[in-house]
C-alpha cells in the first residue's frame, strides 16, 4: 500500500514517521524547496511528549528544549494575575512539558525521517486534486507531476489546503480579528533566571514570552485588528515598539534585541470545525482538518496526535480505508472541536477592546482556582490517549 503525504510540516513529517514505523510505504510531497517552519516555537505539552516518545525522538527533544515550570499571567503594568502550575499538569499526565524552537523540532523530526529512509519530493506544489476513474484522488502538481497512490494524506496547512477543498469543497480559513508578531530572541548573556512562561494581558493586546534556556526564548505580540493589511518586514520592529512602548522590561527586551529577520507578522486565521475529514482514498489531518488559534497552545500537539492516531487506525484496518478513516475522524473530532472553540473563546477575551471588560477579566483571573484549571487542562489534553492520568488526590492536591 503506497501512501502520499501532502505537506512537510509537523503533521506531515510525524505521520510519515509513524506510518513507516508501522510498515507502510510512504512518500512526502512538499511545496517548498526545503522543509520549512511556520511559527517561532511551541510548548510540547505532555500529550505531545507521549507521541514523540512513540516516534522515538523524545530524548532528542529533551536535549534541545527547556522545561517550563509555571505559566505566569500578568497585566501590561506587570501586575500579577495568577499562575498555572505546569509541574502539576506534568504529574497528572505522566510526562514532562518542553519549550522548543520550531526549527529545532523540525530538525529532529527531519533527522528521523532521513534515518528511516523516507523520500521527500521538494518543489511539489499541488495545483489540483481530482477524482479519477477508479474513484480515487489523483494529485496534480504545478511542475506537471501526477500521482494516484493508494492513500493520500492531506497535511497541507490551514490557509490554502487543496486536500480540504477536495473533501469539504471549501478551504477558506476564517480571520479571527487579531495580528500576531512572532520572534526568536537570543542573547550572549544570561537573561532568564527561571524557565517560566510569561503571558502579559492588555486591552485588546497580549504579549507572551516562552524561554528555552537562560539566553533563548520565543515570543508573540498580538493586537486586535479588524482588517487584514499589508506585511512589510522592514516595519515590524517599529510597529511593535510603538504598540508595546509602555509594557514591562521583558517585553521591551524581546522587541529591541530580536533581529528584524527573526520577526514575522501573521494575520491569524483558524477553521470552523467540520465533521467530515475524508473522501474516497484521501484524508485530511493537522491544520487542514482542524486548525485552532495559537491561544489553544495545542496546534502542533494535535498534529502530532493525528500522526499517532491515524497510523494506528490504518494498521488496524489496512484493507478497509473507509473504516480506518471513520475511526480516525470519530476518535479525533470532539477533542479537536473543543480545542478550536476554547481557543476562540480565550481569544475573544484577550482581544476585547472594552476597558471595563478587561478589568473584570483580570479580576476574575486573580480569583481563579489555578489548581482546578491545571487539572482541567490535563484532563482535556489526555482525552483519547493511553496516558497514566492521575487524579488530584494521587498528586497531593
Coordinates of C-alpha atoms in Angstrom, one line a residue:
X1 CA 0.0 0.0 0.0
X2 CA 1.5 3.3 -1.2
X3 CA 0.8 6.4 0.8
X4 CA 1.5 10.0 -0.3
X5 CA 1.5 12.8 2.2
X6 CA 1.0 16.3 1.0
X7 CA 2.9 18.7 3.2
X8 CA 6.1 18.6 5.1
X9 CA 5.1 20.4 8.3
X10 CA 4.7 18.8 11.7
X11 CA 1.6 16.8 10.8
X12 CA 3.1 15.6 7.5
X13 CA 6.5 14.6 8.8
X14 CA 5.3 13.0 12.0
X15 CA 2.7 11.0 10.1
X16 CA 5.3 9.8 7.7
X17 CA 7.4 8.6 10.6
X18 CA 4.5 6.9 12.4
X19 CA 3.3 5.1 9.3
X20 CA 6.8 4.0 8.2
X21 CA 7.3 2.5 11.7
X22 CA 4.1 0.5 11.1
X23 CA 5.5 -0.9 7.9
X24 CA 3.7 1.3 5.3
X25 CA 5.4 2.7 2.2
X26 CA 5.3 6.5 2.5
X27 CA 6.5 9.4 0.4
X28 CA 6.1 13.1 1.3
X29 CA 5.4 15.9 -1.2
X30 CA 6.5 19.4 -0.1
X31 CA 5.8 22.6 -2.0
X32 CA 8.9 24.4 -0.7
X33 CA 12.5 23.7 -1.9
X34 CA 13.3 22.5 1.7
X35 CA 11.3 21.6 4.8
X36 CA 10.3 24.9 6.3
X37 CA 8.7 26.1 9.5
X38 CA 5.9 28.5 10.3
X39 CA 6.0 29.9 13.8
X40 CA 8.8 30.6 16.3
X41 CA 8.4 27.9 18.8
X42 CA 6.0 25.6 20.6
X43 CA 5.3 24.1 24.0
X44 CA 5.4 20.3 23.8
X45 CA 2.7 19.6 26.4
X46 CA 2.6 16.1 27.9
X47 CA 0.2 14.7 25.3
X48 CA 2.6 15.6 22.6
X49 CA 5.6 14.3 24.6
X50 CA 3.9 10.9 24.7
X51 CA 3.6 10.9 20.9
X52 CA 7.2 12.0 20.4
X53 CA 8.2 9.1 22.6
X54 CA 6.3 6.7 20.4
X55 CA 8.1 8.2 17.4
X56 CA 11.4 7.6 19.1
X57 CA 12.6 11.2 19.3
X58 CA 11.7 12.3 22.8
X59 CA 15.3 12.0 24.1
X60 CA 16.5 14.4 21.3
X61 CA 13.6 16.8 22.2
X62 CA 14.8 16.9 25.8
X63 CA 18.3 17.8 24.9
X64 CA 17.2 20.8 22.8
X65 CA 14.4 22.1 25.0
X66 CA 13.6 23.9 28.2
X67 CA 11.2 22.6 30.8
X68 CA 8.9 25.4 31.9
X69 CA 7.6 25.2 35.5
X70 CA 4.9 27.8 35.6
X71 CA 2.8 30.0 33.3
X72 CA 2.5 33.4 34.8
X73 CA -0.4 35.7 33.9
X74 CA 0.4 39.4 34.3
X75 CA -1.1 42.7 33.2
X76 CA 0.6 45.1 30.9
X77 CA 1.7 47.0 34.0
X78 CA 3.4 43.9 35.4
X79 CA 0.7 43.2 38.0
X80 CA 0.4 39.5 39.0
X81 CA -2.9 37.8 37.9
X82 CA -2.1 34.2 38.8
X83 CA 0.0 31.2 37.6
X84 CA -0.7 27.8 36.1
X85 CA 1.5 25.2 37.7
X86 CA 2.9 23.3 34.7
X87 CA 4.5 20.7 37.1
X88 CA 1.0 19.8 38.2
X89 CA -0.1 19.2 34.6
X90 CA 3.0 17.1 34.1
X91 CA 2.4 15.0 37.2
X92 CA -1.2 14.4 36.3
X93 CA -0.5 13.4 32.7
X94 CA 2.7 11.4 33.4
X95 CA 5.0 13.2 31.0
X96 CA 7.1 16.4 31.1
X97 CA 6.4 19.6 29.1
X98 CA 9.1 21.2 26.9
X99 CA 9.6 24.5 25.3
X100 CA 11.4 24.2 21.9
X101 CA 12.1 26.3 18.9
X102 CA 10.2 25.2 15.7
X103 CA 13.4 24.9 13.8
X104 CA 14.8 22.6 16.4
X105 CA 11.7 20.4 16.4
X106 CA 11.7 20.3 12.6
X107 CA 15.4 19.3 12.6
X108 CA 14.8 16.5 15.0
X109 CA 11.8 15.1 13.0
X110 CA 13.7 15.5 9.7
X111 CA 16.6 13.6 11.1
X112 CA 14.3 10.7 12.0
X113 CA 12.7 11.0 8.5
X114 CA 16.2 10.6 7.0
X115 CA 17.1 7.7 9.3
X116 CA 14.0 5.8 8.2
X117 CA 14.8 6.5 4.5
X118 CA 11.6 8.3 3.8
X119 CA 11.6 10.0 0.4
X120 CA 10.6 13.7 0.3
X121 CA 9.8 15.3 -3.0
X122 CA 10.6 19.0 -2.8
X123 CA 9.2 21.8 -5.1
X124 CA 6.0 19.9 -5.5
X125 CA 3.2 22.4 -5.1
X126 CA -0.3 21.0 -5.6
X127 CA -2.3 22.5 -8.5
X128 CA -5.4 20.4 -8.3
X129 CA -6.8 17.2 -6.8
X130 CA -9.3 15.3 -9.0
X131 CA -11.3 12.1 -8.7
X132 CA -10.1 9.6 -11.3
X133 CA -12.0 6.8 -13.0
X134 CA -11.2 4.4 -10.1
X135 CA -12.9 6.8 -7.7
X136 CA -9.6 7.8 -6.1
X137 CA -7.9 11.1 -5.6
X138 CA -5.4 12.0 -8.3
X139 CA -3.0 14.7 -7.3
X140 CA -1.5 17.1 -9.9
X141 CA 1.4 19.4 -9.2
X142 CA 2.4 22.6 -10.8
X143 CA 5.5 21.0 -12.1
X144 CA 3.5 18.6 -14.2
X145 CA 3.9 15.6 -11.9
X146 CA 0.7 13.4 -11.3
X147 CA 0.3 10.8 -8.7
X148 CA -2.5 8.3 -7.8
X149 CA -1.4 6.5 -4.7
X150 CA -3.5 4.1 -2.6
X151 CA -3.9 6.7 0.1
X152 CA -3.5 10.5 0.1
X153 CA -3.0 12.3 3.4
X154 CA -3.6 16.0 3.2
X155 CA -1.3 17.8 5.7
X156 CA -1.1 20.9 3.6
X157 CA -2.0 23.5 6.2
X158 CA -4.8 25.9 7.1
X159 CA -4.5 28.7 4.5
X160 CA -5.0 27.0 1.2
X161 CA -5.4 23.3 1.6
X162 CA -6.2 21.6 -1.7
X163 CA -7.0 18.4 0.3
X164 CA -9.6 20.2 2.4
X165 CA -11.1 21.7 -0.7
X166 CA -11.3 18.2 -2.2
X167 CA -13.1 16.8 0.9
X168 CA -15.1 19.9 2.0
X169 CA -15.5 21.9 -1.2
X170 CA -14.4 24.9 0.8
X171 CA -10.9 25.6 2.2
X172 CA -11.4 29.2 3.2
X173 CA -9.8 29.9 6.6
X174 CA -11.5 32.3 9.0
X175 CA -9.8 35.5 10.0
X176 CA -10.2 35.9 13.8
X177 CA -9.6 39.6 14.2
X178 CA -6.0 39.8 15.5
X179 CA -2.4 40.1 14.4
X180 CA 0.5 38.0 15.8
X181 CA 4.1 39.2 15.5
X182 CA 6.3 36.3 16.4
X183 CA 10.0 36.2 17.1
X184 CA 13.0 34.3 18.4
X185 CA 15.2 36.0 21.0
X186 CA 18.9 35.0 21.6
X187 CA 21.5 36.8 23.7
X188 CA 25.0 36.1 24.9
X189 CA 24.3 37.0 28.5
X190 CA 22.1 35.1 31.0
X191 CA 18.8 36.9 30.8
X192 CA 16.2 34.3 32.1
X193 CA 16.8 33.2 35.7
X194 CA 14.0 30.7 35.6
X195 CA 12.2 28.9 32.8
X196 CA 8.7 30.4 33.3
X197 CA 6.2 31.4 30.6
X198 CA 5.1 35.0 30.9
X199 CA 1.7 36.0 29.5
X200 CA 1.0 39.7 29.6
X201 CA -2.5 41.0 29.1
X202 CA -3.6 44.4 28.0
X203 CA -6.8 45.9 26.4
X204 CA -7.1 44.2 23.1
X205 CA -3.4 43.3 23.3
X206 CA -1.2 40.4 24.6
X207 CA 2.4 39.6 24.7
X208 CA 3.7 36.1 25.6
X209 CA 7.3 35.1 26.3
X210 CA 8.4 31.4 26.4
X211 CA 12.1 30.8 27.5
X212 CA 14.0 27.8 26.2
X213 CA 17.0 28.3 28.5
X214 CA 18.8 31.2 30.2
X215 CA 19.5 33.1 26.9
X216 CA 16.9 32.0 24.4
X217 CA 13.2 32.4 24.0
X218 CA 10.4 32.7 21.5
X219 CA 7.7 35.3 21.9
X220 CA 4.5 36.6 20.4
X221 CA 3.0 40.1 20.5
X222 CA -0.7 40.2 19.4
X223 CA -3.1 43.0 18.9
X224 CA -6.8 43.1 17.9
X225 CA -7.2 44.3 14.3
X226 CA -10.4 44.4 12.2
X227 CA -8.9 44.1 8.8
X228 CA -6.2 42.2 7.1
X229 CA -3.5 44.7 6.0
X230 CA -0.1 44.6 4.3
X231 CA 3.1 43.0 5.6
X232 CA 6.3 45.0 5.3
X233 CA 9.0 43.2 7.3
X234 CA 11.1 46.4 7.5
X235 CA 8.4 47.9 9.6
X236 CA 7.7 45.1 12.0
X237 CA 10.0 46.2 14.8
X238 CA 8.8 49.8 14.6
X239 CA 5.2 48.6 14.8
X240 CA 5.9 46.5 17.8
X241 CA 7.9 49.2 19.6
X242 CA 5.0 51.7 19.1
X243 CA 2.3 49.3 20.2
X244 CA 4.1 47.9 23.3
X245 CA 6.2 51.0 24.3
X246 CA 4.7 51.2 27.8
X247 CA 4.9 47.5 28.6
X248 CA 7.3 45.9 31.2
X249 CA 11.0 45.5 30.6
X250 CA 10.9 41.8 29.4
X251 CA 8.6 42.8 26.6
X252 CA 10.9 45.7 25.6
X253 CA 13.9 43.4 25.7
X254 CA 12.3 40.9 23.4
X255 CA 11.4 43.5 20.8
X256 CA 14.6 45.5 21.0
X257 CA 17.0 42.6 20.9
X258 CA 15.4 40.4 18.3
X259 CA 16.8 41.0 14.8
X260 CA 14.3 42.0 12.2
X261 CA 15.0 38.8 10.2
X262 CA 13.8 36.8 13.1
X263 CA 10.4 38.6 13.4
X264 CA 7.3 37.6 11.4
X265 CA 3.8 39.0 11.2
X266 CA 0.7 36.9 10.9
X267 CA -2.9 37.8 10.4
X268 CA -4.4 35.0 12.5
X269 CA -6.9 32.5 10.9
X270 CA -8.4 29.3 12.0
X271 CA -11.0 26.9 10.6
X272 CA -14.5 26.2 11.9
X273 CA -14.9 22.5 12.9
X274 CA -16.2 20.2 10.1
X275 CA -17.5 16.7 10.8
X276 CA -16.1 15.1 7.6
X277 CA -12.4 14.7 7.1
X278 CA -12.2 12.2 4.3
X279 CA -13.4 11.5 0.8
X280 CA -12.6 8.4 -1.4
X281 CA -9.0 7.5 -0.5
X282 CA -8.0 10.9 0.8
X283 CA -8.0 12.1 4.4
X284 CA -7.0 15.5 5.9
X285 CA -5.1 15.9 9.1
X286 CA -3.5 18.6 11.2
X287 CA -4.3 22.2 10.3
X288 CA -6.0 21.1 7.1
X289 CA -8.6 19.3 9.2
X290 CA -8.8 21.3 12.5
X291 CA -6.7 24.4 12.7
X292 CA -7.0 26.1 16.1
X293 CA -5.9 29.6 17.1
X294 CA -2.5 29.9 18.8
X295 CA -4.4 30.7 22.0
X296 CA -5.1 27.0 22.2
X297 CA -1.4 26.2 22.8
X298 CA -2.2 22.9 21.1
X299 CA -1.8 23.3 17.3
X300 CA 1.4 21.3 16.8
X301 CA 0.5 19.0 19.7
X302 CA -2.8 18.0 18.0
X303 CA -0.9 17.5 14.7
X304 CA 1.3 15.0 16.5
X305 CA -1.7 13.2 18.0
X306 CA -3.1 12.9 14.5
X307 CA 0.0 11.1 13.3
X308 CA -0.1 8.5 16.0
X309 CA -3.8 8.0 15.8
X310 CA -4.0 7.7 12.0
X311 CA -1.1 5.2 11.9
X312 CA -2.9 3.0 14.5
X313 CA -6.2 3.2 12.6
X314 CA -4.6 2.2 9.3
X315 CA -2.7 -0.6 10.9
X316 CA -6.0 -1.9 12.4
X317 CA -7.9 -1.7 9.1
X318 CA -5.4 -1.8 6.2
X319 CA -7.9 -3.3 3.7
X320 CA -10.8 -1.1 4.7
X321 CA -10.0 2.6 4.3
X322 CA -13.5 3.8 4.9
X323 CA -13.4 2.1 8.3
X324 CA -9.9 3.3 9.1
X325 CA -10.8 6.9 8.1
X326 CA -14.1 6.8 10.0
X327 CA -12.4 5.5 13.2
X328 CA -9.7 8.3 12.9
X329 CA -12.3 11.0 12.4
X330 CA -14.6 9.7 15.2
X331 CA -11.7 9.4 17.6
X332 CA -10.3 12.9 16.9
X333 CA -13.3 15.1 16.1
X334 CA -14.7 16.0 19.6
X335 CA -11.3 16.7 21.1
X336 CA -10.1 19.0 18.3
X337 CA -13.5 20.7 18.1
X338 CA -13.4 21.6 21.8
X339 CA -9.8 22.9 21.4
X340 CA -10.9 25.1 18.5
X341 CA -13.9 26.5 20.3
X342 CA -12.0 27.0 23.6
X343 CA -9.2 28.9 21.8
X344 CA -11.8 31.2 20.1
X345 CA -13.3 31.9 23.5
X346 CA -10.0 32.7 25.1
X347 CA -9.0 34.9 22.1
X348 CA -12.3 36.8 22.4
X349 CA -11.5 37.6 26.0
X350 CA -7.9 38.5 25.4
X351 CA -8.5 40.8 22.4
X352 CA -11.7 42.5 23.7
X353 CA -11.1 46.3 23.4
X354 CA -13.6 47.3 26.1
X355 CA -11.6 48.6 29.1
X356 CA -14.2 47.7 31.7
X357 CA -14.5 44.2 30.3
X358 CA -10.7 43.7 30.5
X359 CA -10.7 45.0 34.1
X360 CA -13.3 42.4 35.1
X361 CA -11.4 39.7 33.1
X362 CA -8.2 40.5 35.1
X363 CA -10.1 40.5 38.4
X364 CA -11.6 37.1 37.6
X365 CA -8.1 35.8 36.8
X366 CA -6.9 36.9 40.2
X367 CA -9.7 34.9 41.8
X368 CA -9.2 31.8 39.6
X369 CA -8.7 28.4 41.1
X370 CA -5.5 27.6 39.2
X371 CA -5.1 24.1 40.6
X372 CA -8.5 23.3 39.2
X373 CA -7.6 25.0 35.9
X374 CA -4.4 23.0 35.6
X375 CA -6.3 19.7 36.4
X376 CA -9.0 20.6 33.8
X377 CA -6.3 21.2 31.1
X378 CA -4.6 17.9 31.9
X379 CA -7.9 16.0 31.7
X380 CA -8.8 17.7 28.4
X381 CA -5.4 17.1 26.8
X382 CA -5.3 13.4 27.9
X383 CA -8.5 12.6 26.1
X384 CA -8.1 9.7 23.6
X385 CA -4.5 8.8 24.8
X386 CA -3.3 6.0 26.9
X387 CA -1.6 8.3 29.4
X388 CA -1.1 7.4 33.1
X389 CA -3.6 10.0 34.1
X390 CA -3.6 10.7 37.9
X391 CA -6.4 12.3 39.8
X392 CA -5.9 15.2 42.2
X393 CA -5.8 13.0 45.3
X394 CA -2.9 11.0 43.9
X395 CA -0.7 14.0 43.3
X396 CA -1.3 15.6 46.7
X397 CA -3.7 18.4 45.8

